[in-house]
PDB file of C-alpha atoms in Angstrom:
ATOM      1  CA  UNK A   1      -3.833  67.521 162.486  1.00  0.00           C
ATOM      2  CA  UNK A   2      -6.247  67.477 159.637  1.00  0.00           C
ATOM      3  CA  UNK A   3      -8.980  65.051 159.174  1.00  0.00           C
ATOM      4  CA  UNK A   4      -7.067  63.337 156.371  1.00  0.00           C
ATOM      5  CA  UNK A   5      -3.901  63.026 158.476  1.00  0.00           C
ATOM      6  CA  UNK A   6      -5.864  61.634 161.386  1.00  0.00           C
ATOM      7  CA  UNK A   7      -7.642  59.028 159.129  1.00  0.00           C
ATOM      8  CA  UNK A   8      -4.366  58.063 157.569  1.00  0.00           C
ATOM      9  CA  UNK A   9      -2.680  57.637 160.962  1.00  0.00           C
ATOM     10  CA  UNK A  10      -5.704  55.599 162.387  1.00  0.00           C
ATOM     11  CA  UNK A  11      -6.074  53.516 159.211  1.00  0.00           C
ATOM     12  CA  UNK A  12      -2.394  52.573 159.440  1.00  0.00           C
ATOM     13  CA  UNK A  13      -2.644  51.722 163.135  1.00  0.00           C
ATOM     14  CA  UNK A  14      -5.637  49.459 162.469  1.00  0.00           C
ATOM     15  CA  UNK A  15      -3.808  47.700 159.625  1.00  0.00           C
ATOM     16  CA  UNK A  16      -0.824  47.160 161.976  1.00  0.00           C
ATOM     17  CA  UNK A  17      -3.039  45.728 164.611  1.00  0.00           C
ATOM     18  CA  UNK A  18      -4.592  43.367 162.129  1.00  0.00           C
ATOM     19  CA  UNK A  19      -1.200  42.225 160.994  1.00  0.00           C
ATOM     20  CA  UNK A  20      -0.012  41.685 164.546  1.00  0.00           C
ATOM     21  CA  UNK A  21      -3.170  39.797 165.426  1.00  0.00           C
ATOM     22  CA  UNK A  22      -3.177  37.592 162.405  1.00  0.00           C
ATOM     23  CA  UNK A  23       0.561  36.873 162.842  1.00  0.00           C
ATOM     24  CA  UNK A  24       0.031  35.830 166.519  1.00  0.00           C
ATOM     25  CA  UNK A  25      -2.934  33.566 165.429  1.00  0.00           C
ATOM     26  CA  UNK A  26      -0.634  32.107 162.625  1.00  0.00           C
ATOM     27  CA  UNK A  27      -3.054  33.329 159.961  1.00  0.00           C
ATOM     28  CA  UNK A  28      -2.320  35.360 156.812  1.00  0.00           C
ATOM     29  CA  UNK A  29      -3.171  39.149 157.030  1.00  0.00           C
ATOM     30  CA  UNK A  30      -5.495  38.866 154.094  1.00  0.00           C
ATOM     31  CA  UNK A  31      -7.616  36.281 155.957  1.00  0.00           C
ATOM     32  CA  UNK A  32      -9.527  39.264 157.646  1.00  0.00           C
ATOM     33  CA  UNK A  33     -11.645  41.573 155.705  1.00  0.00           C
ATOM     34  CA  UNK A  34     -11.884  45.137 157.381  1.00  0.00           C
ATOM     35  CA  UNK A  35     -15.254  46.760 157.193  1.00  0.00           C
ATOM     36  CA  UNK A  36     -15.118  50.553 157.961  1.00  0.00           C
ATOM     37  CA  UNK A  37     -18.367  51.454 160.004  1.00  0.00           C
ATOM     38  CA  UNK A  38     -19.145  54.886 158.794  1.00  0.00           C
ATOM     39  CA  UNK A  39     -22.681  55.331 160.143  1.00  0.00           C
ATOM     40  CA  UNK A  40     -21.654  58.503 162.062  1.00  0.00           C
ATOM     41  CA  UNK A  41     -19.485  60.239 159.513  1.00  0.00           C
ATOM     42  CA  UNK A  42     -20.310  62.389 156.487  1.00  0.00           C
ATOM     43  CA  UNK A  43     -19.525  61.329 152.881  1.00  0.00           C
ATOM     44  CA  UNK A  44     -16.729  63.734 152.641  1.00  0.00           C
ATOM     45  CA  UNK A  45     -14.913  61.791 155.251  1.00  0.00           C
ATOM     46  CA  UNK A  46     -15.785  58.565 153.495  1.00  0.00           C
ATOM     47  CA  UNK A  47     -14.231  60.034 150.337  1.00  0.00           C
ATOM     48  CA  UNK A  48     -11.009  60.662 152.271  1.00  0.00           C
ATOM     49  CA  UNK A  49     -11.003  57.164 153.542  1.00  0.00           C
ATOM     50  CA  UNK A  50     -11.691  55.859 149.931  1.00  0.00           C
ATOM     51  CA  UNK A  51      -8.638  57.825 148.726  1.00  0.00           C
ATOM     52  CA  UNK A  52      -6.455  56.108 151.307  1.00  0.00           C
ATOM     53  CA  UNK A  53      -7.591  52.722 149.909  1.00  0.00           C
ATOM     54  CA  UNK A  54     -10.582  51.779 152.135  1.00  0.00           C
ATOM     55  CA  UNK A  55     -13.441  50.602 149.784  1.00  0.00           C
ATOM     56  CA  UNK A  56     -15.613  48.589 152.100  1.00  0.00           C
ATOM     57  CA  UNK A  57     -18.121  50.524 154.132  1.00  0.00           C
ATOM     58  CA  UNK A  58     -20.776  49.474 156.771  1.00  0.00           C
ATOM     59  CA  UNK A  59     -23.997  51.256 157.470  1.00  0.00           C
ATOM     60  CA  UNK A  60     -26.784  50.487 160.009  1.00  0.00           C
ATOM     61  CA  UNK A  61     -29.664  52.779 158.867  1.00  0.00           C
ATOM     62  CA  UNK A  62     -31.531  52.333 155.643  1.00  0.00           C
ATOM     63  CA  UNK A  63     -32.203  56.017 155.099  1.00  0.00           C
ATOM     64  CA  UNK A  64     -28.603  56.982 155.692  1.00  0.00           C
ATOM     65  CA  UNK A  65     -27.352  54.228 153.394  1.00  0.00           C
ATOM     66  CA  UNK A  66     -29.562  55.329 150.504  1.00  0.00           C
ATOM     67  CA  UNK A  67     -28.533  58.935 150.979  1.00  0.00           C
ATOM     68  CA  UNK A  68     -24.842  58.150 151.069  1.00  0.00           C
ATOM     69  CA  UNK A  69     -25.058  55.803 148.040  1.00  0.00           C
ATOM     70  CA  UNK A  70     -26.508  58.621 146.054  1.00  0.00           C
ATOM     71  CA  UNK A  71     -23.918  61.080 147.120  1.00  0.00           C
ATOM     72  CA  UNK A  72     -21.019  58.596 146.428  1.00  0.00           C
ATOM     73  CA  UNK A  73     -22.468  57.155 143.247  1.00  0.00           C
ATOM     74  CA  UNK A  74     -19.373  58.162 141.244  1.00  0.00           C
ATOM     75  CA  UNK A  75     -17.243  55.787 143.493  1.00  0.00           C
ATOM     76  CA  UNK A  76     -18.393  52.734 141.761  1.00  0.00           C
ATOM     77  CA  UNK A  77     -16.311  50.223 143.265  1.00  0.00           C
ATOM     78  CA  UNK A  78     -17.454  50.720 146.984  1.00  0.00           C
ATOM     79  CA  UNK A  79     -18.492  47.484 148.669  1.00  0.00           C
ATOM     80  CA  UNK A  80     -21.670  48.182 150.809  1.00  0.00           C
ATOM     81  CA  UNK A  81     -22.407  46.231 153.922  1.00  0.00           C
ATOM     82  CA  UNK A  82     -25.564  46.635 155.998  1.00  0.00           C
ATOM     83  CA  UNK A  83     -24.751  45.915 159.532  1.00  0.00           C
ATOM     84  CA  UNK A  84     -27.712  47.092 161.643  1.00  0.00           C
ATOM     85  CA  UNK A  85     -31.220  45.737 162.412  1.00  0.00           C
ATOM     86  CA  UNK A  86     -33.154  45.586 159.289  1.00  0.00           C
ATOM     87  CA  UNK A  87     -36.897  46.076 159.537  1.00  0.00           C
ATOM     88  CA  UNK A  88     -38.966  43.981 157.049  1.00  0.00           C
ATOM     89  CA  UNK A  89     -40.636  47.070 155.656  1.00  0.00           C
ATOM     90  CA  UNK A  90     -37.297  48.564 154.783  1.00  0.00           C
ATOM     91  CA  UNK A  91     -35.863  45.632 152.875  1.00  0.00           C
ATOM     92  CA  UNK A  92     -37.076  46.812 149.504  1.00  0.00           C
ATOM     93  CA  UNK A  93     -35.145  50.098 149.723  1.00  0.00           C
ATOM     94  CA  UNK A  94     -31.699  48.629 150.139  1.00  0.00           C
ATOM     95  CA  UNK A  95     -31.622  44.871 149.430  1.00  0.00           C
ATOM     96  CA  UNK A  96     -30.571  45.262 145.856  1.00  0.00           C
ATOM     97  CA  UNK A  97     -27.934  47.792 146.403  1.00  0.00           C
ATOM     98  CA  UNK A  98     -25.804  46.148 149.120  1.00  0.00           C
ATOM     99  CA  UNK A  99     -23.047  43.478 148.807  1.00  0.00           C
ATOM    100  CA  UNK A 100     -23.517  41.955 152.219  1.00  0.00           C
ATOM    101  CA  UNK A 101     -26.093  41.785 155.067  1.00  0.00           C
ATOM    102  CA  UNK A 102     -24.613  41.064 158.304  1.00  0.00           C
ATOM    103  CA  UNK A 103     -27.848  40.910 160.352  1.00  0.00           C
ATOM    104  CA  UNK A 104     -30.117  38.168 159.210  1.00  0.00           C
ATOM    105  CA  UNK A 105     -31.799  37.651 162.641  1.00  0.00           C
ATOM    106  CA  UNK A 106     -35.127  36.218 161.983  1.00  0.00           C
ATOM    107  CA  UNK A 107     -36.976  34.125 159.448  1.00  0.00           C
ATOM    108  CA  UNK A 108     -39.734  36.696 158.716  1.00  0.00           C
ATOM    109  CA  UNK A 109     -36.756  38.859 157.461  1.00  0.00           C
ATOM    110  CA  UNK A 110     -35.537  36.032 155.163  1.00  0.00           C
ATOM    111  CA  UNK A 111     -39.069  35.720 153.717  1.00  0.00           C
ATOM    112  CA  UNK A 112     -39.140  39.475 152.807  1.00  0.00           C
ATOM    113  CA  UNK A 113     -35.626  39.352 151.332  1.00  0.00           C
ATOM    114  CA  UNK A 114     -36.795  36.216 149.166  1.00  0.00           C
ATOM    115  CA  UNK A 115     -39.779  38.388 148.060  1.00  0.00           C
ATOM    116  CA  UNK A 116     -37.661  41.615 147.177  1.00  0.00           C
ATOM    117  CA  UNK A 117     -34.164  40.436 146.147  1.00  0.00           C
ATOM    118  CA  UNK A 118     -33.441  40.351 142.434  1.00  0.00           C
ATOM    119  CA  UNK A 119     -30.308  38.340 142.874  1.00  0.00           C
ATOM    120  CA  UNK A 120     -28.781  36.113 145.676  1.00  0.00           C
ATOM    121  CA  UNK A 121     -27.815  38.121 148.785  1.00  0.00           C
ATOM    122  CA  UNK A 122     -24.759  37.281 150.769  1.00  0.00           C
ATOM    123  CA  UNK A 123     -25.922  37.094 154.353  1.00  0.00           C
ATOM    124  CA  UNK A 124     -24.481  36.491 157.785  1.00  0.00           C
ATOM    125  CA  UNK A 125     -26.999  34.754 160.256  1.00  0.00           C
ATOM    126  CA  UNK A 126     -26.967  36.780 163.453  1.00  0.00           C
ATOM    127  CA  UNK A 127     -26.408  34.542 166.600  1.00  0.00           C
ATOM    128  CA  UNK A 128     -26.939  35.642 170.098  1.00  0.00           C
ATOM    129  CA  UNK A 129     -24.081  33.794 171.828  1.00  0.00           C
ATOM    130  CA  UNK A 130     -24.056  35.836 174.841  1.00  0.00           C
ATOM    131  CA  UNK A 131     -27.767  35.296 175.657  1.00  0.00           C
ATOM    132  CA  UNK A 132     -28.412  38.969 176.219  1.00  0.00           C
ATOM    133  CA  UNK A 133     -32.220  39.726 176.172  1.00  0.00           C
ATOM    134  CA  UNK A 134     -31.451  43.059 174.583  1.00  0.00           C
ATOM    135  CA  UNK A 135     -29.668  41.479 171.535  1.00  0.00           C
ATOM    136  CA  UNK A 136     -31.435  40.125 168.406  1.00  0.00           C
ATOM    137  CA  UNK A 137     -30.339  36.971 166.632  1.00  0.00           C
ATOM    138  CA  UNK A 138     -30.921  33.317 166.846  1.00  0.00           C
ATOM    139  CA  UNK A 139     -30.008  31.179 169.813  1.00  0.00           C
ATOM    140  CA  UNK A 140     -27.156  28.730 169.145  1.00  0.00           C
ATOM    141  CA  UNK A 141     -29.588  25.830 169.716  1.00  0.00           C
ATOM    142  CA  UNK A 142     -31.794  27.192 166.862  1.00  0.00           C
ATOM    143  CA  UNK A 143     -29.171  27.261 164.169  1.00  0.00           C
ATOM    144  CA  UNK A 144     -29.697  23.861 162.803  1.00  0.00           C
ATOM    145  CA  UNK A 145     -33.482  24.201 162.295  1.00  0.00           C
ATOM    146  CA  UNK A 146     -33.081  27.748 161.074  1.00  0.00           C
ATOM    147  CA  UNK A 147     -30.733  26.749 158.332  1.00  0.00           C
ATOM    148  CA  UNK A 148     -33.006  23.833 157.295  1.00  0.00           C
ATOM    149  CA  UNK A 149     -35.739  26.422 156.852  1.00  0.00           C
ATOM    150  CA  UNK A 150     -33.399  28.941 154.986  1.00  0.00           C
ATOM    151  CA  UNK A 151     -32.828  26.341 152.356  1.00  0.00           C
ATOM    152  CA  UNK A 152     -36.156  27.167 150.988  1.00  0.00           C
ATOM    153  CA  UNK A 153     -35.005  30.767 150.039  1.00  0.00           C
ATOM    154  CA  UNK A 154     -32.933  30.666 146.949  1.00  0.00           C
ATOM    155  CA  UNK A 155     -32.214  34.375 147.127  1.00  0.00           C
ATOM    156  CA  UNK A 156     -30.273  33.979 150.379  1.00  0.00           C
ATOM    157  CA  UNK A 157     -26.785  32.522 150.611  1.00  0.00           C
ATOM    158  CA  UNK A 158     -25.568  32.106 154.110  1.00  0.00           C
ATOM    159  CA  UNK A 159     -21.923  32.890 153.886  1.00  0.00           C
ATOM    160  CA  UNK A 160     -21.269  32.921 157.688  1.00  0.00           C
ATOM    161  CA  UNK A 161     -22.333  33.682 161.266  1.00  0.00           C
ATOM    162  CA  UNK A 162     -22.325  37.160 162.911  1.00  0.00           C
ATOM    163  CA  UNK A 163     -22.457  38.134 166.624  1.00  0.00           C
ATOM    164  CA  UNK A 164     -22.133  41.257 168.701  1.00  0.00           C
ATOM    165  CA  UNK A 165     -20.300  40.848 172.147  1.00  0.00           C
ATOM    166  CA  UNK A 166     -21.761  42.607 175.170  1.00  0.00           C
ATOM    167  CA  UNK A 167     -20.235  46.094 175.493  1.00  0.00           C
ATOM    168  CA  UNK A 168     -19.178  45.494 179.086  1.00  0.00           C
ATOM    169  CA  UNK A 169     -17.756  41.920 178.492  1.00  0.00           C
ATOM    170  CA  UNK A 170     -14.353  41.060 180.081  1.00  0.00           C
ATOM    171  CA  UNK A 171     -11.497  39.908 177.965  1.00  0.00           C
ATOM    172  CA  UNK A 172     -12.037  36.307 179.020  1.00  0.00           C
ATOM    173  CA  UNK A 173     -15.758  36.546 178.175  1.00  0.00           C
ATOM    174  CA  UNK A 174     -14.870  38.076 174.742  1.00  0.00           C
ATOM    175  CA  UNK A 175     -12.632  35.115 173.937  1.00  0.00           C
ATOM    176  CA  UNK A 176     -15.456  32.701 175.033  1.00  0.00           C
ATOM    177  CA  UNK A 177     -18.110  34.296 172.996  1.00  0.00           C
ATOM    178  CA  UNK A 178     -16.020  34.672 169.792  1.00  0.00           C
ATOM    179  CA  UNK A 179     -14.666  31.137 170.188  1.00  0.00           C
ATOM    180  CA  UNK A 180     -18.180  29.823 170.452  1.00  0.00           C
ATOM    181  CA  UNK A 181     -19.301  31.532 167.257  1.00  0.00           C
ATOM    182  CA  UNK A 182     -16.254  30.269 165.374  1.00  0.00           C
ATOM    183  CA  UNK A 183     -17.006  26.708 166.655  1.00  0.00           C
ATOM    184  CA  UNK A 184     -20.663  27.015 165.407  1.00  0.00           C
ATOM    185  CA  UNK A 185     -19.456  28.185 162.068  1.00  0.00           C
ATOM    186  CA  UNK A 186     -17.031  25.381 161.712  1.00  0.00           C
ATOM    187  CA  UNK A 187     -19.692  22.787 162.464  1.00  0.00           C
ATOM    188  CA  UNK A 188     -21.988  24.287 159.782  1.00  0.00           C
ATOM    189  CA  UNK A 189     -19.234  24.600 157.254  1.00  0.00           C
ATOM    190  CA  UNK A 190     -18.394  20.910 157.622  1.00  0.00           C
ATOM    191  CA  UNK A 191     -21.960  20.053 156.414  1.00  0.00           C
ATOM    192  CA  UNK A 192     -21.276  21.621 153.019  1.00  0.00           C
ATOM    193  CA  UNK A 193     -24.751  22.938 152.539  1.00  0.00           C
ATOM    194  CA  UNK A 194     -25.334  24.429 149.172  1.00  0.00           C
ATOM    195  CA  UNK A 195     -27.166  27.377 150.389  1.00  0.00           C
ATOM    196  CA  UNK A 196     -25.157  27.804 153.507  1.00  0.00           C
ATOM    197  CA  UNK A 197     -21.355  27.353 152.835  1.00  0.00           C
ATOM    198  CA  UNK A 198     -20.936  29.355 156.061  1.00  0.00           C
ATOM    199  CA  UNK A 199     -17.129  29.961 155.496  1.00  0.00           C
ATOM    200  CA  UNK A 200     -17.006  33.276 157.242  1.00  0.00           C
ATOM    201  CA  UNK A 201     -17.301  34.833 160.768  1.00  0.00           C
ATOM    202  CA  UNK A 202     -18.304  38.497 161.272  1.00  0.00           C
ATOM    203  CA  UNK A 203     -17.341  39.614 164.801  1.00  0.00           C
ATOM    204  CA  UNK A 204     -15.210  42.175 166.562  1.00  0.00           C
ATOM    205  CA  UNK A 205     -15.461  45.925 166.570  1.00  0.00           C
ATOM    206  CA  UNK A 206     -13.239  48.836 167.467  1.00  0.00           C
ATOM    207  CA  UNK A 207     -12.726  47.822 171.168  1.00  0.00           C
ATOM    208  CA  UNK A 208     -12.220  44.060 170.693  1.00  0.00           C
ATOM    209  CA  UNK A 209     -11.310  43.174 167.078  1.00  0.00           C
ATOM    210  CA  UNK A 210      -7.798  41.802 167.951  1.00  0.00           C
ATOM    211  CA  UNK A 211      -9.561  39.277 170.261  1.00  0.00           C
ATOM    212  CA  UNK A 212     -11.999  38.435 167.554  1.00  0.00           C
ATOM    213  CA  UNK A 213      -9.182  37.851 165.014  1.00  0.00           C
ATOM    214  CA  UNK A 214      -7.376  35.657 167.498  1.00  0.00           C
ATOM    215  CA  UNK A 215     -10.582  33.506 167.733  1.00  0.00           C
ATOM    216  CA  UNK A 216     -10.997  33.208 163.973  1.00  0.00           C
ATOM    217  CA  UNK A 217     -12.940  36.380 162.681  1.00  0.00           C
ATOM    218  CA  UNK A 218     -12.844  36.831 158.893  1.00  0.00           C
ATOM    219  CA  UNK A 219     -14.814  40.144 158.851  1.00  0.00           C
ATOM    220  CA  UNK A 220     -14.293  42.810 161.427  1.00  0.00           C
ATOM    221  CA  UNK A 221     -16.561  45.828 161.818  1.00  0.00           C
ATOM    222  CA  UNK A 222     -14.508  48.911 162.892  1.00  0.00           C
ATOM    223  CA  UNK A 223     -15.904  52.385 163.307  1.00  0.00           C
ATOM    224  CA  UNK A 224     -14.576  54.651 166.083  1.00  0.00           C
ATOM    225  CA  UNK A 225     -10.978  53.524 165.810  1.00  0.00           C
ATOM    226  CA  UNK A 226     -10.829  55.194 162.395  1.00  0.00           C
ATOM    227  CA  UNK A 227     -12.131  58.518 163.556  1.00  0.00           C
ATOM    228  CA  UNK A 228     -10.967  59.078 167.158  1.00  0.00           C
ATOM    229  CA  UNK A 229      -8.148  61.436 167.909  1.00  0.00           C
TER     230      UNK A 229
END
């Protein structure tokens, strides 16, 4: 099977799973946005995915993102998502060339974005719902005060919350973590904050995105499921 055939097969399988998961949750299929996580694949493969209709790509390293954006500059309607940990010193190199940031995990990063951004940046606030010490992000108990402080930064629009579940989480634990993030998002959205409409939830990866959809994900970040044989 060629690379293009494999990509087409996997893309169709992912779309089918999204349709099944949204249907089971009594949600429309278009209520979930699929982000193809392409951090490990070359731009030729991304071009093949683009030709299949995939135009939303997620990267987690600033140097790789910059290189790929240059190589794919002719594909002008790609939507770029930065999904990895963003160091403050790297903000200036990418913040004006991405459409979404999924990893706003500290106030010092918000301060640097405010300093460097030319326009408003759509951001997901990262929340550590599992309490893992190895995970970055705000604790759920910090969200209220964090959002109050983010109101001072007019270059940041908090469109939603993001989390990463532990890689060894059980199915029951996944439901718990994703449900908790959705509940937090709903509480914030109800406040109707101008700077933080918080209408979206970014959660779920290749191994757990159907569960994330069941619990209310609106953005899923899928990588290996696109490329594995």
